[in-house]
Short mmCIF file of C-alpha atoms in Angstrom, two decimals:
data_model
loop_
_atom_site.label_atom_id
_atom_site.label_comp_id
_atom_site.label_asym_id
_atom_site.label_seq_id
_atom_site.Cartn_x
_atom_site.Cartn_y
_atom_site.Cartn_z
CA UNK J 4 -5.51 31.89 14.71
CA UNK J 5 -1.61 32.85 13.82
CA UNK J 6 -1.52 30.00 10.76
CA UNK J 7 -0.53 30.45 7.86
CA UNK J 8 -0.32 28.57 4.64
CA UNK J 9 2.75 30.17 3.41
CA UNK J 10 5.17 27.81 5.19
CA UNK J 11 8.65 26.74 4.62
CA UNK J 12 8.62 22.84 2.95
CA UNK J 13 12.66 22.02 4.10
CA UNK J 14 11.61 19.73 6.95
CA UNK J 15 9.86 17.42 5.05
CA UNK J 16 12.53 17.30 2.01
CA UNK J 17 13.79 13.60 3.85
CA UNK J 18 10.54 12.37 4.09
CA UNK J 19 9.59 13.77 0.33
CA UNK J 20 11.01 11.01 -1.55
CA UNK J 21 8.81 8.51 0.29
CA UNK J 22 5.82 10.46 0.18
CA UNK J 23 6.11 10.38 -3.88
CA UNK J 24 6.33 6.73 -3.67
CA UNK J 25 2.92 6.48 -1.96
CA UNK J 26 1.35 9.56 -3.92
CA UNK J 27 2.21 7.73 -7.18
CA UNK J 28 2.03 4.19 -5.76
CA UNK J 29 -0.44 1.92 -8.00
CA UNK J 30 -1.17 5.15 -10.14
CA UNK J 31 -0.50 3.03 -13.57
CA UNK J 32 0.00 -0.35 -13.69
CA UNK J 33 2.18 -2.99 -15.88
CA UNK J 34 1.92 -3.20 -18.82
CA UNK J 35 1.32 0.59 -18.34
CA UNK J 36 -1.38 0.53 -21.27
CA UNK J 37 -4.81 2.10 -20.89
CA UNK J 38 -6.61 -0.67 -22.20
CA UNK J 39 -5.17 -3.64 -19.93
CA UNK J 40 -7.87 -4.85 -17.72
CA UNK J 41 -6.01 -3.87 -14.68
CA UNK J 42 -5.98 -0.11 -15.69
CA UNK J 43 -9.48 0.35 -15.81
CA UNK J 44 -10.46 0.39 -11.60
CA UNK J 45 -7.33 3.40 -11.04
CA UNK J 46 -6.24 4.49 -8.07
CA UNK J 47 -6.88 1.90 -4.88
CA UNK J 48 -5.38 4.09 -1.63
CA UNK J 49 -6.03 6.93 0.07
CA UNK J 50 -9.30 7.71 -2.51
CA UNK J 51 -11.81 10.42 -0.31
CA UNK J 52 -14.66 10.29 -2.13
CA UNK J 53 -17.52 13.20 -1.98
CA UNK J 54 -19.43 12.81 0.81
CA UNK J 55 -22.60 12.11 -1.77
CA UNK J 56 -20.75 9.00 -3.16
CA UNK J 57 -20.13 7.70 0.23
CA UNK J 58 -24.12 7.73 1.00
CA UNK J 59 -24.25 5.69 -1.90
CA UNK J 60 -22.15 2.64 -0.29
CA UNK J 61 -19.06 3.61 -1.91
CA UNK J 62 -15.25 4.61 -0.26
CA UNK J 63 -14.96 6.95 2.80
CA UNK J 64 -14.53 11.03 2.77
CA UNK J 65 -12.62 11.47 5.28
CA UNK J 66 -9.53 9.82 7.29
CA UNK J 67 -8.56 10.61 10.61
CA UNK J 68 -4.53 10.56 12.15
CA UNK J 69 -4.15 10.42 15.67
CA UNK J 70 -0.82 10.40 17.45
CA UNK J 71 0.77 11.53 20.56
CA UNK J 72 3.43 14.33 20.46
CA UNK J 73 5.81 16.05 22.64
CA UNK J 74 6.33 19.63 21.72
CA UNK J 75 8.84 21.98 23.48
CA UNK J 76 7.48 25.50 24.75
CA UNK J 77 6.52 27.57 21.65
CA UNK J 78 6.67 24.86 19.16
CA UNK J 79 5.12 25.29 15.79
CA UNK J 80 3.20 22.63 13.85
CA UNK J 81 3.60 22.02 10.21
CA UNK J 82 1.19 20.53 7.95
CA UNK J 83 1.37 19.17 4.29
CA UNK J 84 -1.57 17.81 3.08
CA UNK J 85 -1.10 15.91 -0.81
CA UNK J 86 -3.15 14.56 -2.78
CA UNK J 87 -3.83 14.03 -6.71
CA UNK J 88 -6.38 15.46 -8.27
CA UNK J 89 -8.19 13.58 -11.19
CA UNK J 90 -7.88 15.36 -14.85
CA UNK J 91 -10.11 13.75 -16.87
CA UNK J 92 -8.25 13.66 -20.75
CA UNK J 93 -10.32 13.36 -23.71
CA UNK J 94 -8.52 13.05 -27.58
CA UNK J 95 -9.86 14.77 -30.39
CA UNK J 96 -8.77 13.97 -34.44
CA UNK J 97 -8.65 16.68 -36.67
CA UNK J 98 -10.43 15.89 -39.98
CA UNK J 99 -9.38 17.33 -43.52
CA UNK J 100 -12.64 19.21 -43.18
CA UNK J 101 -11.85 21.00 -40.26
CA UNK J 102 -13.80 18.72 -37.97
CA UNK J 103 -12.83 17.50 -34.43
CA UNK J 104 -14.96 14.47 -33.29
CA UNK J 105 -13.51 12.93 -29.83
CA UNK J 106 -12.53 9.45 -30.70
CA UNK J 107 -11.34 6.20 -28.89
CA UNK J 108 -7.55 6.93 -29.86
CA UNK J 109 -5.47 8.83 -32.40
CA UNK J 110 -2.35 7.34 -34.08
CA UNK J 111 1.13 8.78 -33.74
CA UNK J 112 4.22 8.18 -35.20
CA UNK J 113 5.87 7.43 -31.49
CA UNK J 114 2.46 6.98 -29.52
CA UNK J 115 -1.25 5.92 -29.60
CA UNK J 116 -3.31 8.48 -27.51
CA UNK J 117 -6.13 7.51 -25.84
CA UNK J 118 -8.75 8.80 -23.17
CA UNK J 119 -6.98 8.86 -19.55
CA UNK J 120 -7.57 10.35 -16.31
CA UNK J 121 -4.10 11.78 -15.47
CA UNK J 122 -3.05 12.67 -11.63
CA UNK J 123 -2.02 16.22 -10.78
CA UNK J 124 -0.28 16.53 -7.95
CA UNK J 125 -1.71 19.21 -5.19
CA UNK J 126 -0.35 20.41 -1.90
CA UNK J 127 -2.52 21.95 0.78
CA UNK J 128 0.03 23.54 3.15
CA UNK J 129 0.01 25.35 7.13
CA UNK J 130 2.01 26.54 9.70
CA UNK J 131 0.92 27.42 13.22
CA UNK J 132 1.41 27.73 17.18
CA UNK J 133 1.02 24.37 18.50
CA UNK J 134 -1.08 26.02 21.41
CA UNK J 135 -3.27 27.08 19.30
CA UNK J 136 -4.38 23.38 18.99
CA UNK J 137 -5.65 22.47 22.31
CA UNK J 138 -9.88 23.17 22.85
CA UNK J 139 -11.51 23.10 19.74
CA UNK J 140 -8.57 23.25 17.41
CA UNK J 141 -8.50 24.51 14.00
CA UNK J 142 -9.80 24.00 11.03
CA UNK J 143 -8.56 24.88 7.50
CA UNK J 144 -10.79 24.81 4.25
CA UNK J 145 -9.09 24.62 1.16
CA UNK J 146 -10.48 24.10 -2.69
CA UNK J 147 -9.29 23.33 -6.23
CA UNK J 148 -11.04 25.37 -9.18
CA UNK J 149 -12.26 23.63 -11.89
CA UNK J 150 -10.15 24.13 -15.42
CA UNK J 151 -10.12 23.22 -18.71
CA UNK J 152 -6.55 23.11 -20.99
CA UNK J 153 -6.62 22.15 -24.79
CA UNK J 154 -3.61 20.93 -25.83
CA UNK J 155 -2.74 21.22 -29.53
CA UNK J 156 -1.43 17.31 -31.14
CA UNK J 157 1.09 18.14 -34.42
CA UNK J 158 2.72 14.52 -36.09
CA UNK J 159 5.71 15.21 -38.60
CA UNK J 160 5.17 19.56 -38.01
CA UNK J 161 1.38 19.41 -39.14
CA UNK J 162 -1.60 19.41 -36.51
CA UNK J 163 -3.49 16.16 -36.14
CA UNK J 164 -5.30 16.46 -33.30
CA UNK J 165 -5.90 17.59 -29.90
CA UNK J 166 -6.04 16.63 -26.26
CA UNK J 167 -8.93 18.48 -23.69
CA UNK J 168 -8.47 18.19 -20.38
CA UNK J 169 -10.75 18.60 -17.63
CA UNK J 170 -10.50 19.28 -13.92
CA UNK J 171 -13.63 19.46 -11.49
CA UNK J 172 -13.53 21.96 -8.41
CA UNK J 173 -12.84 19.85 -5.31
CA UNK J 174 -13.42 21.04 -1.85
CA UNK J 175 -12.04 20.10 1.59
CA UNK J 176 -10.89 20.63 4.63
CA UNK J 177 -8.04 19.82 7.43
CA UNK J 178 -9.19 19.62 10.72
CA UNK J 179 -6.73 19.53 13.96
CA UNK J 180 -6.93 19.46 17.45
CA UNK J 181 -4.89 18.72 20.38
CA UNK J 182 -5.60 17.54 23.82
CA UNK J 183 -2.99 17.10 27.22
CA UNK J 184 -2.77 13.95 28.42
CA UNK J 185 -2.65 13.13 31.99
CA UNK J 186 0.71 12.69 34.01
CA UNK J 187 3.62 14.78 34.75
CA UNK J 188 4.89 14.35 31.22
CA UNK J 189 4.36 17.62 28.70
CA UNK J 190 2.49 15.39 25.99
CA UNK J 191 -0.47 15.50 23.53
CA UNK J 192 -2.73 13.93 21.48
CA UNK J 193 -2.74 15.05 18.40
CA UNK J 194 -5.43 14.31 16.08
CA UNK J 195 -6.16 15.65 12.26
CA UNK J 196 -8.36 14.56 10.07
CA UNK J 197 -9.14 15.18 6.28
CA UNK J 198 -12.34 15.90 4.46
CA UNK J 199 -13.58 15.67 1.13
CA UNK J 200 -16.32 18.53 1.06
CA UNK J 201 -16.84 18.62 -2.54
CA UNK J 202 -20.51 19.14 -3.83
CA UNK J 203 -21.13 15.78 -6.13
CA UNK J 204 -24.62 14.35 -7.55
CA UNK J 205 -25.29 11.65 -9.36
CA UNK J 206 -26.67 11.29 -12.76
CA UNK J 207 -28.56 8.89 -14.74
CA UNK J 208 -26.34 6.12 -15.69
CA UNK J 209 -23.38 7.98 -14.05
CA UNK J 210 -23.66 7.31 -9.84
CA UNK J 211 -20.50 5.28 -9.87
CA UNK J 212 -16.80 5.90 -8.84
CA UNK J 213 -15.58 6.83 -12.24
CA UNK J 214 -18.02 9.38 -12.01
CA UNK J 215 -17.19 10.27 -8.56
CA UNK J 216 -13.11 10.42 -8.91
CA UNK J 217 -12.93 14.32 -10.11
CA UNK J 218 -14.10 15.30 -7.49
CA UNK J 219 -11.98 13.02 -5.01
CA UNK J 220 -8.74 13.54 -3.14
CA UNK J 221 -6.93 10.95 -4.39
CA UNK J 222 -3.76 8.94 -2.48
CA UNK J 223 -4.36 11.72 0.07
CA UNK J 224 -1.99 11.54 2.65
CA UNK J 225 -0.34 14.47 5.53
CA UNK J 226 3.15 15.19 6.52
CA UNK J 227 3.60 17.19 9.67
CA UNK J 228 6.42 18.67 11.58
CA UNK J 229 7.37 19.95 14.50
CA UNK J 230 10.13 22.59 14.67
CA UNK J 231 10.72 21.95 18.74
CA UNK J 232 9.69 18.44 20.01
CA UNK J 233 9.19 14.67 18.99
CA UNK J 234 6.43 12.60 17.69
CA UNK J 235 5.97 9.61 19.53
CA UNK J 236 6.64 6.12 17.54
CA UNK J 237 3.08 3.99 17.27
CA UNK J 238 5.04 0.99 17.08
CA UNK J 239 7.88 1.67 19.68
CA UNK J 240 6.74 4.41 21.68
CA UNK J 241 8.59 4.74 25.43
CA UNK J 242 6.74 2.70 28.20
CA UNK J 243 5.46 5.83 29.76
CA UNK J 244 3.18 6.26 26.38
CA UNK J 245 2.53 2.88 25.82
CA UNK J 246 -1.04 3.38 27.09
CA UNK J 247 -1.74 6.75 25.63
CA UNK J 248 -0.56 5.83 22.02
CA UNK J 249 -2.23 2.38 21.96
CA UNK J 250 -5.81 4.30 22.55
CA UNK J 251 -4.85 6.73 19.10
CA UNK J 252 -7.05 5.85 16.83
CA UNK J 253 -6.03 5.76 13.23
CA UNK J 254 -8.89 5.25 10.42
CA UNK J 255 -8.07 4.99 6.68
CA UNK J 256 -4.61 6.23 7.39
CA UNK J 257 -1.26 5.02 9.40
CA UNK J 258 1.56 7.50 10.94
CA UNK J 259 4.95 6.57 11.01
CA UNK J 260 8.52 8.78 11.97
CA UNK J 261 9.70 9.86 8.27
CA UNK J 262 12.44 12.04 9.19
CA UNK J 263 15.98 11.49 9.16
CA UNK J 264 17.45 8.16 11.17
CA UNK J 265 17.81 9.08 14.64
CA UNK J 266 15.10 12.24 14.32
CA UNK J 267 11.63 11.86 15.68
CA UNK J 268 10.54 15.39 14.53
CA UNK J 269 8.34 14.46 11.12
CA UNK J 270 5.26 12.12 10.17
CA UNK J 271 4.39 10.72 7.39
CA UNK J 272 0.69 9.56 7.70
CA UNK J 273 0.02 6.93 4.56
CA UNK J 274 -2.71 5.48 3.46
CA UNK J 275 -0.19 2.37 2.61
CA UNK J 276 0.43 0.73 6.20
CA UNK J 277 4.87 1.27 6.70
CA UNK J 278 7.59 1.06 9.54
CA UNK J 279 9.41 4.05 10.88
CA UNK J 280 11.57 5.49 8.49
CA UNK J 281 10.68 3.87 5.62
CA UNK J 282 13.09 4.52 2.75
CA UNK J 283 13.47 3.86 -1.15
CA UNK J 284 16.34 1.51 -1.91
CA UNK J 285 18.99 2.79 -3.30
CA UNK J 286 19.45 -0.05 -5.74
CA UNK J 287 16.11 1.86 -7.03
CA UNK J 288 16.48 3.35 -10.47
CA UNK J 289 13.21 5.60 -10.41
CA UNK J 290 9.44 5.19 -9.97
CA UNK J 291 7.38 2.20 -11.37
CA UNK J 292 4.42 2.82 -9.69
CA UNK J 293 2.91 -0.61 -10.09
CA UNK J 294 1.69 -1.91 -6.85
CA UNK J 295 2.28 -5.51 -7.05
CA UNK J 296 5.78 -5.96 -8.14
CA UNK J 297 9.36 -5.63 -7.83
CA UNK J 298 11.59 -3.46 -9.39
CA UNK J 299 13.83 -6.34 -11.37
CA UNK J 300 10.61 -7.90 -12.85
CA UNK J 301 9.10 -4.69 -13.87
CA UNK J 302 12.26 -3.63 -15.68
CA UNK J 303 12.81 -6.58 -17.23
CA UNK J 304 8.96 -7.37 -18.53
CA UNK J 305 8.83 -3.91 -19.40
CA UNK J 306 11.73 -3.85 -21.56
CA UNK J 307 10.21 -7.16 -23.30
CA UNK J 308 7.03 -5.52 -24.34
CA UNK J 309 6.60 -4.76 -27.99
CA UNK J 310 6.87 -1.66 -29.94
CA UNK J 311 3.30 -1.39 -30.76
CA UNK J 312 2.88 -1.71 -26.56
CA UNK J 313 5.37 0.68 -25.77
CA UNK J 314 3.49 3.30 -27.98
CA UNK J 315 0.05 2.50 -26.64
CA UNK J 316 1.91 2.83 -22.87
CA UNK J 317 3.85 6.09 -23.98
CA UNK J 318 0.34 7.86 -25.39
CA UNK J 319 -1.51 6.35 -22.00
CA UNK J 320 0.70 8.82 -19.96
CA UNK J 321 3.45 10.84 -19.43
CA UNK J 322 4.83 8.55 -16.23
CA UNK J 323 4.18 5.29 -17.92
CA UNK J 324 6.10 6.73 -20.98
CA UNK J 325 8.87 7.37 -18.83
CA UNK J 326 9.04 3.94 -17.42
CA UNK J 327 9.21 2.60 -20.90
CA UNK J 328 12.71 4.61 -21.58
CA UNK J 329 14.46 4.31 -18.16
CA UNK J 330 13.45 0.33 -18.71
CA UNK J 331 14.98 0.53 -21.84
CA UNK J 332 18.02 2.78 -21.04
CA UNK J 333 18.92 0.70 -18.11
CA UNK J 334 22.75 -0.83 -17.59
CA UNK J 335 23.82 -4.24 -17.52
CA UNK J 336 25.31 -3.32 -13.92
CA UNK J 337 21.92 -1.46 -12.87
CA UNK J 338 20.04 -4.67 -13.67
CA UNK J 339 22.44 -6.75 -11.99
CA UNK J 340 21.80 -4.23 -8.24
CA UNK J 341 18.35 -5.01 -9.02
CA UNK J 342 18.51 -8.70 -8.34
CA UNK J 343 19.39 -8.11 -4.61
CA UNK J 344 21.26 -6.87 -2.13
CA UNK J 345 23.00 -7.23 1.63
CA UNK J 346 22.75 -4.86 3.83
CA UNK J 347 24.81 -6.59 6.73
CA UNK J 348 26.44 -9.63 7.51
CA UNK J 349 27.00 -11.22 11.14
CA UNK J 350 29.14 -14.28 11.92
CA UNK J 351 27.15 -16.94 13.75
CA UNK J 352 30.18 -19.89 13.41
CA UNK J 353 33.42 -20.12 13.05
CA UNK J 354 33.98 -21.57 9.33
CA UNK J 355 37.38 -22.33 10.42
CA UNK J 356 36.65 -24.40 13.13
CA UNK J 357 36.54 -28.49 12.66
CA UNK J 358 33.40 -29.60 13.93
CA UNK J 359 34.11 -31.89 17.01
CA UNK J 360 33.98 -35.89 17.03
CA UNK J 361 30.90 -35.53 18.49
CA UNK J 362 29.33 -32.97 16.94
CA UNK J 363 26.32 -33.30 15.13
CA UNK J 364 26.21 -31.49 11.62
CA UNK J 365 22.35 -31.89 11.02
CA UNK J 366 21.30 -28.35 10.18
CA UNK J 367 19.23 -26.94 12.78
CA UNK J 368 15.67 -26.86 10.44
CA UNK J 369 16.01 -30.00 10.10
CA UNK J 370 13.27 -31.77 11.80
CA UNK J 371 15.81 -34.54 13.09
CA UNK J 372 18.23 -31.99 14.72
CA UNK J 373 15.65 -31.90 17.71
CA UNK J 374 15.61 -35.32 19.45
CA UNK J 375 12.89 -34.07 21.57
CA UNK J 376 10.14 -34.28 18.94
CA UNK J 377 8.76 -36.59 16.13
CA UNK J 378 6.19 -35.52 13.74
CA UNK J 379 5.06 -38.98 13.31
CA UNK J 380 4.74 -39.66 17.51
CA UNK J 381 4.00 -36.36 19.13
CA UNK J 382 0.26 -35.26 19.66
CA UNK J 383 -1.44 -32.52 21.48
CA UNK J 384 -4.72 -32.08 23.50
CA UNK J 385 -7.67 -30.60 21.60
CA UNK J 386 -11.10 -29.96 23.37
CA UNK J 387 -9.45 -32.85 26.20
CA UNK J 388 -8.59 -35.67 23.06
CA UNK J 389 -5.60 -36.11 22.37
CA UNK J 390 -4.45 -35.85 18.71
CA UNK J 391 -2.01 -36.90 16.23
CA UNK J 392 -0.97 -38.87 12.93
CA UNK J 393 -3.88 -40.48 11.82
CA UNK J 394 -6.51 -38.50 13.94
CA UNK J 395 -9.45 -37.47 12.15
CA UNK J 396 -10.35 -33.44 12.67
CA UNK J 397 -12.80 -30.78 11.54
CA UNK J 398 -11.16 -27.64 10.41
CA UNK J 399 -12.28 -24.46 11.50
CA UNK J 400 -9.96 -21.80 10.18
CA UNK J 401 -10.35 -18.02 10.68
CA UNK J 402 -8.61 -16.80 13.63
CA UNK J 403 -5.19 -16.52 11.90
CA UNK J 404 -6.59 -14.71 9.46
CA UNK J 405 -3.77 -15.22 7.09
CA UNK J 406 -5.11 -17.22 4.11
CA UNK J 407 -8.37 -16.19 2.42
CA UNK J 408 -8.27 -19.82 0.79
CA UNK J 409 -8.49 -21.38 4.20
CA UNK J 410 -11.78 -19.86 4.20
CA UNK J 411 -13.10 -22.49 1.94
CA UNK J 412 -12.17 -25.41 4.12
CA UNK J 413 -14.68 -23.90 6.82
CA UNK J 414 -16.35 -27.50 8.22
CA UNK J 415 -14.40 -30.01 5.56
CA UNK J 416 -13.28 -33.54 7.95
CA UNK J 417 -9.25 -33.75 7.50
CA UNK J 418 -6.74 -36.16 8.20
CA UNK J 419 -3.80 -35.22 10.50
CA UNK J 420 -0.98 -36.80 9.17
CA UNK J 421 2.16 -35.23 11.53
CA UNK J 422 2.23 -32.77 14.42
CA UNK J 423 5.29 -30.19 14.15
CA UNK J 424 6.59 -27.63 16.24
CA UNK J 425 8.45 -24.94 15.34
CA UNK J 426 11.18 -23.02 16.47
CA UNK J 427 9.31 -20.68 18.16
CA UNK J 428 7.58 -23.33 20.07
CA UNK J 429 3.96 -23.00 18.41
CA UNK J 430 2.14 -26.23 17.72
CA UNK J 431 1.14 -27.05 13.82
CA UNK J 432 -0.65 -29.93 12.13
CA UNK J 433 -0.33 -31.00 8.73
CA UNK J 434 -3.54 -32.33 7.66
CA UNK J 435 -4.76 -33.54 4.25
CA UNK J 436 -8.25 -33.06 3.40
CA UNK J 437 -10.85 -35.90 3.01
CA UNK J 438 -11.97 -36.30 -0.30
CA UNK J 439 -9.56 -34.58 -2.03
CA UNK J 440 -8.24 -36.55 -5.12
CA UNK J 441 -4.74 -35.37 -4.95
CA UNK J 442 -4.46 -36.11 -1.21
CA UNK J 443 -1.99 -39.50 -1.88
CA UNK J 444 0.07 -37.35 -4.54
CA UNK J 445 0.45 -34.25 -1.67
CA UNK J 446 1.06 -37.10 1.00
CA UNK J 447 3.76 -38.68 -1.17
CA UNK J 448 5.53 -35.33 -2.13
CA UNK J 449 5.40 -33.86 1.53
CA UNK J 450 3.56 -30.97 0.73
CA UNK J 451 0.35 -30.61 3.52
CA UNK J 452 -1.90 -27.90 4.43
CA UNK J 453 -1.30 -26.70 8.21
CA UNK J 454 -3.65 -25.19 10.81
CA UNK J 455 -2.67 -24.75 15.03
CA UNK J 456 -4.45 -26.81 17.40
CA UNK J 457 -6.90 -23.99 17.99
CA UNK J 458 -8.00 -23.77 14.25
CA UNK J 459 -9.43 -27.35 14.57
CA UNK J 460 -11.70 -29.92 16.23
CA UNK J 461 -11.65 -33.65 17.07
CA UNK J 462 -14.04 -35.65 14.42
CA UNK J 463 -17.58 -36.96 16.14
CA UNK J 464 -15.30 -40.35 15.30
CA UNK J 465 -12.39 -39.23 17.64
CA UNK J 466 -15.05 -37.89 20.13
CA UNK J 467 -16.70 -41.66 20.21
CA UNK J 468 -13.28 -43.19 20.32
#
């Protein structure tokens, strides 16, 4: 095998930026303290667990990337594979009799340390012949050490206390291979998957996932690279592909182009489903890391915590400190770029142009601009009965597969009180539920729950009617 792990990062420096976002993406969350509820479960993507943990009914060890590729003659393959690796912190007070008991957290002057598992970054990197793929690939077994770090904790130049840290040995592996596909084009399959292969056993009182995370590849996700050739896109690839990329199978993980616009030469492959050529916008001022917001409301609630929060979040970690002082540093005009932006405009009337004598100026979602339909008239067949205002239905939701809370409705009689179409031409109902209390105050403000014609069935009473 000519591979080596020695290999030149530059291609990937376009995609980098991105791959940070999903490395780091979730990894603490607002109000950036250890002790807020939603801090406790850490890290939600890309976790490969031991192998042991995953007999136990927990998360998956491995994931598996599959694509198809079109490498020139001689082409090399690169391979990044990143992932954090748990560091289990632990805080120690130094007593005036020498003593250092581990305790629940130790006051500072600017911060309140606590326990923490902090992320180190690691990068598992190879180079090789993409020939060298095809039969029964390669394989490439990497591992962590474990390590241990004290870090000495001084307040106003005298020592106070201490911080241990604590890394388990992880294990793994990256496995690729690469078969021809058939036709007169010079493409391949390209499949690589990565392993947790760490040696993990439960304990007494201990055979859960905190247990399990040292020893896990955490937000693991690959670049790769081709130095000659394309990658194919999974969302857009050319018709001659069409077949061959819809039968890659993708588990735990999702490749998209990450290159430069125009390039088809780099993948990222993310545990966090994106498009091609994702990219951070540039109204961005720097990591947040929390999963479920935006950038504006993070600043701005951030910035609104208290002192005695913005000390607990500054000794919970050094990232989480550092949101604290770019939310507080940030400008007026920052904040405002924050609230939005357009990215391109496109003139679809003439604003100039007096509308006509007969033109009519109802806006075109308005359910009036379409002569053709009325909510309060129109029906549709269901199961051969037709059906409209003041039918009687049983809903059946689950094949959208949009709303969870539809879920709940499974078998309840409604009332349909309009049929709509939209402007796409699909079919909706707006029903209100039988029984429910607030059903006249919904019916009088407008506001209905909606479910297509195949998410429903005609009431026995419709049936016998």
């Amino acid at each position: 095998m000519n591979a080596t792990t020695d290999v030149d990062a530059a291609p990937f420096e376009v995609a980098r930026r991105i791959a940070d976002a999903v490395l780091f993406e979730g990894y603490v969350l607002y109000p950036y303290r250890a002790s807020a509820a939603k801090n406790r479960l850490r890290w939600q993507f890309g976790v490969l667990v031991p192998p042991a943990y995953e007999e136990l009914g927990g998360e998956h060890s491995w994931q598996r990337t599959e694509l198809v590729m079109e490498p020139a003659a001689g082409a090399r393959l690169t391979v990044e594979l990143r992932f954090l690796h748990a560091v289990r912190r632990t805080v120690q007070e130094l007593r005036p009799d020498g003593s250092t008991p581990t305790v629940a957290s130790l006051e500072l002057p600017d911060r309140v340390l606590v326990p923490w598992d902090e992320g180190a970054e690691e990068r598992v990197r190879m180079s090789l012949p993409v020939a060298e793929l095809l039969g029964e690939g390669v394989t490439l077994p990497f591992n962590r050490p474990a390590a241990t770090e004290t870090e000495l904790v001084s307040a106003d130049g005298r020592p106070v206390g201490r911080l241990n840290r604590r890394r388990e040995r992880v294990e793994g592996a990256v496995r690729l291979t690469a078969t021809e596909l058939p036709g007169p084009w010079a493409a391949l399959r390209l499949t690589a998957e990565v392993l947790n292969t760490s040696a993990w056993e439960p304990t007494a009182g201990a055979a859960d996932r905190e247990a399990a995370l040292p020893r896990s590849l955490v937000a693991a996700h690959l670049l790769l690279g081709l130095d000659a050739g394309t990658f194919l896109s999974m969302t857009d690839p050319p018709q001659w592909a069409a077949g061959a990329v819809a039968e890659c199978r993708n588990l735990r993980t999702w490749p998209v182009l990450a290159g430069a616009d125009g390039r088809a030469d780099v993948v990222l492959s993310s545990p966090i489903i994106l498009e091609d050529h994702p990219a951070i916008a540039p109204e961005s001022p720097g990591g947040f890391y929390d999963a479920t917001e935006i950038d504006e409301i993070l600043a701005l609630r951030t910035s609104a915590l208290t002192d005695q929060e913005k000390r607990e979040a500054r000794g919970t970690d050094e990232r989480a400190g550092a949101v604290i002082d770019l939310a507080d540093s940030l400008p007026a005009e920052v904040m405002e770029r924050l609230h939005g932006a357009v990215r391109a405009l496109r003139e679809v009337t003439d604003p100039a142009a007096p509308p006509g004598p007969d033109e009519d100026l109802t806006p075109w979602w308005d359910p009036g601009a379409d002569r053709s339909v009325d909510p309060a008239r129109d029906r549709v067949q269901i199961d051969g009965l037709s059906i409209g205002a003041g039918s009687r239905v049983v809903l059946r939701p689950g094949r959208r597969r949009t709303d969870a809370q539809d879920l709940f409705l499974q078998g309840r009689t409604a009332l349909v009180e309009a049929v709509l179409h939209d402007v796409d031409g699909s079919v909706h109902l707006a029903v209100t539920v039988e029984g429910d209390p607030g059903a006249d105050l919904w019916r009088e403000q407008g506001r209905f729950l909606y479910f297509q014609p195949d998410e429903v069935a005609p009431a026995p009473a419709e049936e016998a009617r």
